[in-house]
PDB file of C-alpha atoms in Angstrom:
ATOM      1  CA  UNK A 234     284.420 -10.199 135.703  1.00 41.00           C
ATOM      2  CA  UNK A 235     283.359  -6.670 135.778  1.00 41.00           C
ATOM      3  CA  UNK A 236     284.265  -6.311 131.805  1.00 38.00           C
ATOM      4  CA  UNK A 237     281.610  -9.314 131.438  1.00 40.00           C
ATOM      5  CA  UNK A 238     279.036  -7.884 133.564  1.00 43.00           C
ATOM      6  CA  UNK A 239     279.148  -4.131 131.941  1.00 41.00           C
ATOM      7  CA  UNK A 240     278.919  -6.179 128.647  1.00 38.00           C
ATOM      8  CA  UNK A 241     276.202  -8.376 130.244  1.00 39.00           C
ATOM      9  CA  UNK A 242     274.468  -5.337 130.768  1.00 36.00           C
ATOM     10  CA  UNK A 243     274.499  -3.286 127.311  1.00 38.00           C
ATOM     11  CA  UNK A 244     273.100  -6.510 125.720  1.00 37.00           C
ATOM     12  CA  UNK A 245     270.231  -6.355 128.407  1.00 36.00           C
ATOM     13  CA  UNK A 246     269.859  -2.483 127.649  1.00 34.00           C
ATOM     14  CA  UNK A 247     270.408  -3.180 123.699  1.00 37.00           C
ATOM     15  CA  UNK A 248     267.694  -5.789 123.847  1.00 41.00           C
ATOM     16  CA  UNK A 249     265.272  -3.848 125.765  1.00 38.00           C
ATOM     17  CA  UNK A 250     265.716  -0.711 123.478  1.00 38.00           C
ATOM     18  CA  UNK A 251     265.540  -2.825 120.391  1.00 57.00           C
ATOM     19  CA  UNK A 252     261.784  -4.562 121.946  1.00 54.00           C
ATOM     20  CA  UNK A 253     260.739  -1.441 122.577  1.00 55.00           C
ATOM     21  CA  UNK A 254     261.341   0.184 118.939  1.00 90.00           C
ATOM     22  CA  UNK A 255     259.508  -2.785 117.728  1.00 93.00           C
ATOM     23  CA  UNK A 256     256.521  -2.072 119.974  1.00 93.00           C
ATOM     24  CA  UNK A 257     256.355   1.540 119.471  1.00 94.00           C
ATOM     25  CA  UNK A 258     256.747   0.754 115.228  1.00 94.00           C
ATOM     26  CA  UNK A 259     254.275  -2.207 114.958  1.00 92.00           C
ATOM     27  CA  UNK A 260     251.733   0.037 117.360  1.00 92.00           C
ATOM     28  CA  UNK A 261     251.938   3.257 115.144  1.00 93.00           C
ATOM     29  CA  UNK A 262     251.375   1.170 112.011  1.00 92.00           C
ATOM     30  CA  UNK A 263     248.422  -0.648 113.912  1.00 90.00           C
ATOM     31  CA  UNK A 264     247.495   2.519 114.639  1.00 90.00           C
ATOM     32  CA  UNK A 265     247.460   4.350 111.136  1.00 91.00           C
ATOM     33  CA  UNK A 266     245.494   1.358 109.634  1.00 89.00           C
ATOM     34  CA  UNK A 267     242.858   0.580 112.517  1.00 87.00           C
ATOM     35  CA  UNK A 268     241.530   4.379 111.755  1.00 87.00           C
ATOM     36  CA  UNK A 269     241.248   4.179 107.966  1.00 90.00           C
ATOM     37  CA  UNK A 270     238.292   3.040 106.078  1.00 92.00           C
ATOM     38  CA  UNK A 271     239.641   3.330 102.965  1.00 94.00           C
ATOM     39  CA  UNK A 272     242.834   3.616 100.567  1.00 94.00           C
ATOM     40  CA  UNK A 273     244.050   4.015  97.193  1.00 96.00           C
ATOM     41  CA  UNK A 274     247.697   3.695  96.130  1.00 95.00           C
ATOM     42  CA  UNK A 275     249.921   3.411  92.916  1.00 97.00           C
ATOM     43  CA  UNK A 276     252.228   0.211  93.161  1.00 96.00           C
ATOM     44  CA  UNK A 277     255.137  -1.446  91.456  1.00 97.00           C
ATOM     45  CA  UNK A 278     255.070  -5.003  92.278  1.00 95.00           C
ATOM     46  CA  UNK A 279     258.637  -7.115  91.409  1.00 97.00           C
ATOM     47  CA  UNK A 280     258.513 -10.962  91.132  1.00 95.00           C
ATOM     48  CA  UNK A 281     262.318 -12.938  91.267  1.00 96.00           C
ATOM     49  CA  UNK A 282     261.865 -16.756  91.306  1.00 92.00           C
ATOM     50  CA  UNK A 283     261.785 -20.025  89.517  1.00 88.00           C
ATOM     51  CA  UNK A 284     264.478 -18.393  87.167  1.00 89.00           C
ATOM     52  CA  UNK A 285     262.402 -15.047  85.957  1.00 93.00           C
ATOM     53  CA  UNK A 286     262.358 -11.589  86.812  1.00 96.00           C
ATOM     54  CA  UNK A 287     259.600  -9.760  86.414  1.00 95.00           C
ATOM     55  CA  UNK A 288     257.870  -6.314  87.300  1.00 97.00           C
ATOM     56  CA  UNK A 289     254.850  -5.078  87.055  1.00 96.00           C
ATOM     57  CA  UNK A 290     252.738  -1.980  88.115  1.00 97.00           C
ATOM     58  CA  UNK A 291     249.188  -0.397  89.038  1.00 97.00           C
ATOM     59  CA  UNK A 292     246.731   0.824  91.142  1.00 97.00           C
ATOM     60  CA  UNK A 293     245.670  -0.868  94.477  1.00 95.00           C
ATOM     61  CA  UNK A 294     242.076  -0.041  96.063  1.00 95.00           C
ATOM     62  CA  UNK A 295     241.411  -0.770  99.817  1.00 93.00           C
ATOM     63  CA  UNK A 296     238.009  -0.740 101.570  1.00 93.00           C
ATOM     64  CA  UNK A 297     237.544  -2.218 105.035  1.00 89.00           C
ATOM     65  CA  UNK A 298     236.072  -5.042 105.872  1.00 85.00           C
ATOM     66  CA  UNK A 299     237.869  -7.598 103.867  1.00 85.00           C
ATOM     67  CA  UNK A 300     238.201  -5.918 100.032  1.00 92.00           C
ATOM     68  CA  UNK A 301     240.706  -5.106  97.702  1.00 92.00           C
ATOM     69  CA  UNK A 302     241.404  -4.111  94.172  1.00 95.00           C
ATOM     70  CA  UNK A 303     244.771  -4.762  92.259  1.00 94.00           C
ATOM     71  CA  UNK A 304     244.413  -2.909  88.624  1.00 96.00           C
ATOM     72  CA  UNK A 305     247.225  -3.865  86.696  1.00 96.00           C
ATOM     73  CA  UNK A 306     248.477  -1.587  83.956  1.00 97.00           C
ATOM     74  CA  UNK A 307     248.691  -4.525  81.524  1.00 95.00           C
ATOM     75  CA  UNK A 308     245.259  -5.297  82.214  1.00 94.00           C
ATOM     76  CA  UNK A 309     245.551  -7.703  85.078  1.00 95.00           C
ATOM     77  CA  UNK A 310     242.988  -8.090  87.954  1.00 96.00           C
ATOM     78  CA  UNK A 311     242.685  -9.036  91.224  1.00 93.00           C
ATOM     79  CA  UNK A 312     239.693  -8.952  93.435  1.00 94.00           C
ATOM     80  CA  UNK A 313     238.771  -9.575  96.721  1.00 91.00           C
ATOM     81  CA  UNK A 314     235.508  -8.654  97.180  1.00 92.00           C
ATOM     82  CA  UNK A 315     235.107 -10.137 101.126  1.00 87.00           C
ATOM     83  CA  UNK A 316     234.053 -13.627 100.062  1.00 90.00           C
ATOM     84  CA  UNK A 317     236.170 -14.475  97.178  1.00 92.00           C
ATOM     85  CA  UNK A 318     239.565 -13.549  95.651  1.00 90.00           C
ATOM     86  CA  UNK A 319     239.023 -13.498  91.505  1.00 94.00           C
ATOM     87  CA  UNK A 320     241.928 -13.170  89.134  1.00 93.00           C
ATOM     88  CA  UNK A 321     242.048 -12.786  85.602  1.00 96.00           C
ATOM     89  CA  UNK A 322     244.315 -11.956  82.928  1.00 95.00           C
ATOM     90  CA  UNK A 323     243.324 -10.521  79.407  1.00 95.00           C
ATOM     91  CA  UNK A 324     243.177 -13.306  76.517  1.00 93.00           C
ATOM     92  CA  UNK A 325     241.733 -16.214  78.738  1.00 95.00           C
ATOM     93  CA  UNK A 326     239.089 -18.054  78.250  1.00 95.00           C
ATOM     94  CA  UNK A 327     238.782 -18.404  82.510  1.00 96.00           C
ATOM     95  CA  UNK A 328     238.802 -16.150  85.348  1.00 96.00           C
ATOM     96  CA  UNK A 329     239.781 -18.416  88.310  1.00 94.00           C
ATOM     97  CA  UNK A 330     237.765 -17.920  91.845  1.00 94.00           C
ATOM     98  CA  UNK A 331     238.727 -18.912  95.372  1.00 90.00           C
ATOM     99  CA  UNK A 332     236.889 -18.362  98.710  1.00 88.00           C
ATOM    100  CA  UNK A 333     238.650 -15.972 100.735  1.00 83.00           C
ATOM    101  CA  UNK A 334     239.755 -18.111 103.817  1.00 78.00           C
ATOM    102  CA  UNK A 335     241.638 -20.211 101.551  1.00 76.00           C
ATOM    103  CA  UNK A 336     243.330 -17.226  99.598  1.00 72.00           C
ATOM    104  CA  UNK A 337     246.887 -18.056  98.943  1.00 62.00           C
ATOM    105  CA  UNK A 338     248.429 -15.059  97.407  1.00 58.00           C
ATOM    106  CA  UNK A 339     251.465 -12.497  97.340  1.00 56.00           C
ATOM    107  CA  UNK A 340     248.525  -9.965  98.018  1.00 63.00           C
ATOM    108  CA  UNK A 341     247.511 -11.354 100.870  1.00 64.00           C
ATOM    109  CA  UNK A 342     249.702 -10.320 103.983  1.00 65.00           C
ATOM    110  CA  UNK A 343     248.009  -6.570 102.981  1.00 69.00           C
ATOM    111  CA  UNK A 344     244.844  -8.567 104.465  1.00 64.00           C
ATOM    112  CA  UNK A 345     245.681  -7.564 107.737  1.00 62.00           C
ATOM    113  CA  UNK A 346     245.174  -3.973 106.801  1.00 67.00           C
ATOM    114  CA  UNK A 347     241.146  -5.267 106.257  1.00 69.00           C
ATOM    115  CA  UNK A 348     240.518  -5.501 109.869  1.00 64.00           C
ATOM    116  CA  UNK A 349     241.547  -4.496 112.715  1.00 66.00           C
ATOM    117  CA  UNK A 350     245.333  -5.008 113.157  1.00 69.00           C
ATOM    118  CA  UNK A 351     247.519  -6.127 115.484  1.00 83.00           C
ATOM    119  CA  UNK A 352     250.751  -6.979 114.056  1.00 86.00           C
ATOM    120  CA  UNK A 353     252.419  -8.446 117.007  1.00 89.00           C
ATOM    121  CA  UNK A 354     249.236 -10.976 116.799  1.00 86.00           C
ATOM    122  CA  UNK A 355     250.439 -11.494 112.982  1.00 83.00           C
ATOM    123  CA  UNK A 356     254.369 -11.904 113.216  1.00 88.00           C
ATOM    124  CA  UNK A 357     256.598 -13.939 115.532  1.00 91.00           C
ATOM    125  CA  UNK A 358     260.003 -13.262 115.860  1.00 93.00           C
ATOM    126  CA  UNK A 359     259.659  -8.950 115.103  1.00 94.00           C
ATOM    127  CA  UNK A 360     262.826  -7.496 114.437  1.00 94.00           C
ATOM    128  CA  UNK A 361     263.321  -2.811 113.263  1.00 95.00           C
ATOM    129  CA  UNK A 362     265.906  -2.144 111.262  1.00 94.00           C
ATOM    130  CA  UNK A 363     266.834   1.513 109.738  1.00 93.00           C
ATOM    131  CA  UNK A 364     265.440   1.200 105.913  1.00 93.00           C
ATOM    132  CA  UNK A 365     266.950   5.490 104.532  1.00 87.00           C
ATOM    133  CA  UNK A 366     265.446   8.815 104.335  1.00 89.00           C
ATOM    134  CA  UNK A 367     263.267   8.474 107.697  1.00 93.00           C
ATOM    135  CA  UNK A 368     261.798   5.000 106.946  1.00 96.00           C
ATOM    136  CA  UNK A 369     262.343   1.660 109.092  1.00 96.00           C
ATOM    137  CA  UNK A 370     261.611  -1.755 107.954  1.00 95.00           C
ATOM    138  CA  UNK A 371     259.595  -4.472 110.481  1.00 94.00           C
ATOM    139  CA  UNK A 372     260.145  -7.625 109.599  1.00 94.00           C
ATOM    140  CA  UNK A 373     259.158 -11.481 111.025  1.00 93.00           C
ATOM    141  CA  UNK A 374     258.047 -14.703 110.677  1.00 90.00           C
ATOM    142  CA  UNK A 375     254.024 -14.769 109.710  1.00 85.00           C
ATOM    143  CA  UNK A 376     251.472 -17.312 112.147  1.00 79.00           C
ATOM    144  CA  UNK A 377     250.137 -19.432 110.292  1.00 63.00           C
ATOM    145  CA  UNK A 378     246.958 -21.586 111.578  1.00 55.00           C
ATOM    146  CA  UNK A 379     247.984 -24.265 109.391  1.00 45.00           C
ATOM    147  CA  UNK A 380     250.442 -27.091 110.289  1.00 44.00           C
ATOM    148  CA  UNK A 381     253.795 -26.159 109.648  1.00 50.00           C
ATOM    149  CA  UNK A 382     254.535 -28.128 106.725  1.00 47.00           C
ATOM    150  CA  UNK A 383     252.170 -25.919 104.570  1.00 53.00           C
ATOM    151  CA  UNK A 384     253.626 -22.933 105.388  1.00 69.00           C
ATOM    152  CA  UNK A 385     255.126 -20.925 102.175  1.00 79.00           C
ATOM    153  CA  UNK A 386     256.004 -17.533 103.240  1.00 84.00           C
ATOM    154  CA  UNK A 387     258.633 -17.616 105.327  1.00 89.00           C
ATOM    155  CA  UNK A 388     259.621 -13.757 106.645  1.00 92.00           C
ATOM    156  CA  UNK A 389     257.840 -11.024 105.846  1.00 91.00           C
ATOM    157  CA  UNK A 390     259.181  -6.932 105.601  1.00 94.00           C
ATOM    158  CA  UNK A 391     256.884  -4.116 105.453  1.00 93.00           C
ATOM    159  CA  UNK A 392     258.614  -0.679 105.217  1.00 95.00           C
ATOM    160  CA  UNK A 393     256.819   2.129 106.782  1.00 95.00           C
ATOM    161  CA  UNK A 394     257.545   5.862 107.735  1.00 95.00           C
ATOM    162  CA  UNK A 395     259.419   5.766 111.543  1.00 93.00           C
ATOM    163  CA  UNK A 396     256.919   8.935 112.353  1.00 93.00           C
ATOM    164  CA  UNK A 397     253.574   8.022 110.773  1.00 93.00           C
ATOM    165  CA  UNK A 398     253.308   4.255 110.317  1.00 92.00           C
ATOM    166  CA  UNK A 399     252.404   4.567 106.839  1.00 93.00           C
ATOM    167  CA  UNK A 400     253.658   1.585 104.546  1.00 93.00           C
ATOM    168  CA  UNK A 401     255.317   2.473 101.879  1.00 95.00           C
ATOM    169  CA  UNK A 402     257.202  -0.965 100.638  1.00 94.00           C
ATOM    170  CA  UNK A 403     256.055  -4.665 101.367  1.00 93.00           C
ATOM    171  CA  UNK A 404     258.481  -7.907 101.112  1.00 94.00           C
ATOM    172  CA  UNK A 405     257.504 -11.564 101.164  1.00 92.00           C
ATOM    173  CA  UNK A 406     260.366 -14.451 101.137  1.00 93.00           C
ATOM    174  CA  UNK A 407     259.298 -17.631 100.211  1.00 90.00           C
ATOM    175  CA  UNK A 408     260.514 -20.766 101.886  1.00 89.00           C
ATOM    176  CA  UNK A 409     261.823 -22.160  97.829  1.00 90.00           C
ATOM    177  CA  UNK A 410     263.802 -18.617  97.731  1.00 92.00           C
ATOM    178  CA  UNK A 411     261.115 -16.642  95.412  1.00 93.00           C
ATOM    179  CA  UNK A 412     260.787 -12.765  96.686  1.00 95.00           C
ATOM    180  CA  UNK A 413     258.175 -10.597  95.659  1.00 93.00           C
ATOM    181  CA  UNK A 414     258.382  -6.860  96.304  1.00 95.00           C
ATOM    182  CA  UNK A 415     256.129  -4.103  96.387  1.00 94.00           C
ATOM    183  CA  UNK A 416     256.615  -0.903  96.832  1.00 96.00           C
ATOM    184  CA  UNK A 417     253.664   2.274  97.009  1.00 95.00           C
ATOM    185  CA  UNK A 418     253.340   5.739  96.060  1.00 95.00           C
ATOM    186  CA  UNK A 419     251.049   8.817  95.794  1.00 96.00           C
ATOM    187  CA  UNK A 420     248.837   7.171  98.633  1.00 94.00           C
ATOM    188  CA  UNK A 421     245.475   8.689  99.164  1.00 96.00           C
ATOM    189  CA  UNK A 422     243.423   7.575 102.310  1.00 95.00           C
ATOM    190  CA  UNK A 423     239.698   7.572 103.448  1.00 95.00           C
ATOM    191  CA  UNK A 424     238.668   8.136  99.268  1.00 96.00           C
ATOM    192  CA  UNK A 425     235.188   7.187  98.110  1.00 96.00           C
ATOM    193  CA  UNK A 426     234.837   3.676  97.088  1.00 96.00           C
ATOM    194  CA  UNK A 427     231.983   1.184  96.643  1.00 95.00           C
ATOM    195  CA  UNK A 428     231.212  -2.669  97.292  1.00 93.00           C
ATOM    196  CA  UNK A 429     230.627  -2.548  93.415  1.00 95.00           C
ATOM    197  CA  UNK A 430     234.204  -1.498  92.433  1.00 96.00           C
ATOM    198  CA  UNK A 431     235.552  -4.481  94.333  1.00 96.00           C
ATOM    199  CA  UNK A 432     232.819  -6.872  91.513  1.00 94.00           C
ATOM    200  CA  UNK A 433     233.925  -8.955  88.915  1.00 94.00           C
ATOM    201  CA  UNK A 434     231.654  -8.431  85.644  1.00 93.00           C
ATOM    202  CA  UNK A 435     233.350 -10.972  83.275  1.00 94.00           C
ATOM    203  CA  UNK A 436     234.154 -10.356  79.858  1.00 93.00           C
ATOM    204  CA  UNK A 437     231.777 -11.645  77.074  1.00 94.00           C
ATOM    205  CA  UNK A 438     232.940 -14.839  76.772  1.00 93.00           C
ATOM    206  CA  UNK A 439     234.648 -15.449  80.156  1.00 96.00           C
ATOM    207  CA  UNK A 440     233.479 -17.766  82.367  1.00 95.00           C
ATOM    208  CA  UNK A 441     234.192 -17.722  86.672  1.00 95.00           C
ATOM    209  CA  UNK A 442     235.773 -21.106  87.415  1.00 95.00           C
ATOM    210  CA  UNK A 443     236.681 -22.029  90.988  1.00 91.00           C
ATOM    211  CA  UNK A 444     240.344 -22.208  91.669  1.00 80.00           C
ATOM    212  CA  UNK A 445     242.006 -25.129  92.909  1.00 64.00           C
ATOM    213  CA  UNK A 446     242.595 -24.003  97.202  1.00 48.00           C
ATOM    214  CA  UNK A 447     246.210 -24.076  98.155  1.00 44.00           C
ATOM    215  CA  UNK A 448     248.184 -27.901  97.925  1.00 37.00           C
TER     216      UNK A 448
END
């Protein structure tokens, strides 16, 4: 009996350290992000799913509220410029638009870096784990305001520094088993940026369709 109540006890103890690492890691990130305005960053985004691999890389622009830039070295783009999200890929005819509240995208969990965060607000089920070389990785189960059965993301990871808060890696599982992974580098915050670099001029030739929302 007193072997099970020591035991009893640890797992209270181990519990109560491990909600308290989670609160101190999800508050220092909240923290980091609530006092930026803006941010630039290199990425390398990797896609595994529906029988492909692929990886890709670029540069992502932030500016709060509610924009974002995704420059792909191929040529790719993604916009958000606060009202829309516009994507387009070099050689089509189309570049496909859809409002912002409806934005269904791999991109999108970095939304929450837009405003003003509160990550315990945005993930159920938080959970620290060590992630190497004085990084830890929170990780959970995003809220959705949708019914249940359109939920698609099933757990997401973002890796940050334990002592700054700073992401440095972001991972979203899918509820069919596709996982797309990115991870940042050279990170520059509070740089100058513009409502016009977050504007999609179209192509000669292009035309802005609107994008079907999520099924």
């Amino acid at each position: 009996m007193k072997f099970l109540t020591g035991f009893a006890a640890v797992a209270v103890l181990t519990g109560s350290v491990h909600a308290q690492d989670v609160h101190a890691i999800a508050s220092k990130i909240d923290d980091h992000y609530n006092h930026l305005a803006t941010l630039r960053s290199s990425y390398t985004e990797h896609y595994s799913g529906m029988g492909q691999q692929r990886t890709e890389s670029g540069t992502l622009l932030l500016k709060k509220p509610g924009r974002m830039r995704w420059q792909y070295s191929n040529g790719k783009l993604f916009v958000l410029d606060g009202k829309y999200a516009i994507s387009y890929t070099p050689g089509d005819p189309q570049a496909q638009r859809v409002p912002a509240k409806q934005l269904d995208d791999m991109r999108s969990p970095l939304r929450f870096l837009l405003g003003h965060t509160k990550l315990e607000k945005e993930l159920d089920n938080l959970k620290v784990t060590p992630a190497g070389s004085g990084e830890v990785t929170l990780s959970g189960t995003p809220r959705y305001e949708m019914s249940p059965g359109d939920q698609r993301v099933q757990r997401i990871a973002v890796t940050v520094v334990a002592a700054t808060g700073v992401i440095t890696g972001l991972r979203i599982e899918e509820i069919d088993g596709t996982v797309t992974e990115f991870a940042f580098r050279d990170m520059k915050e509070n740089v100058a940026a513009s409502d016009a670099d977050f504007r999609f001029t179209p192509p000669a030739g292009v035309t802005v369709v609107d994008g079907l929302p999520p099924a």
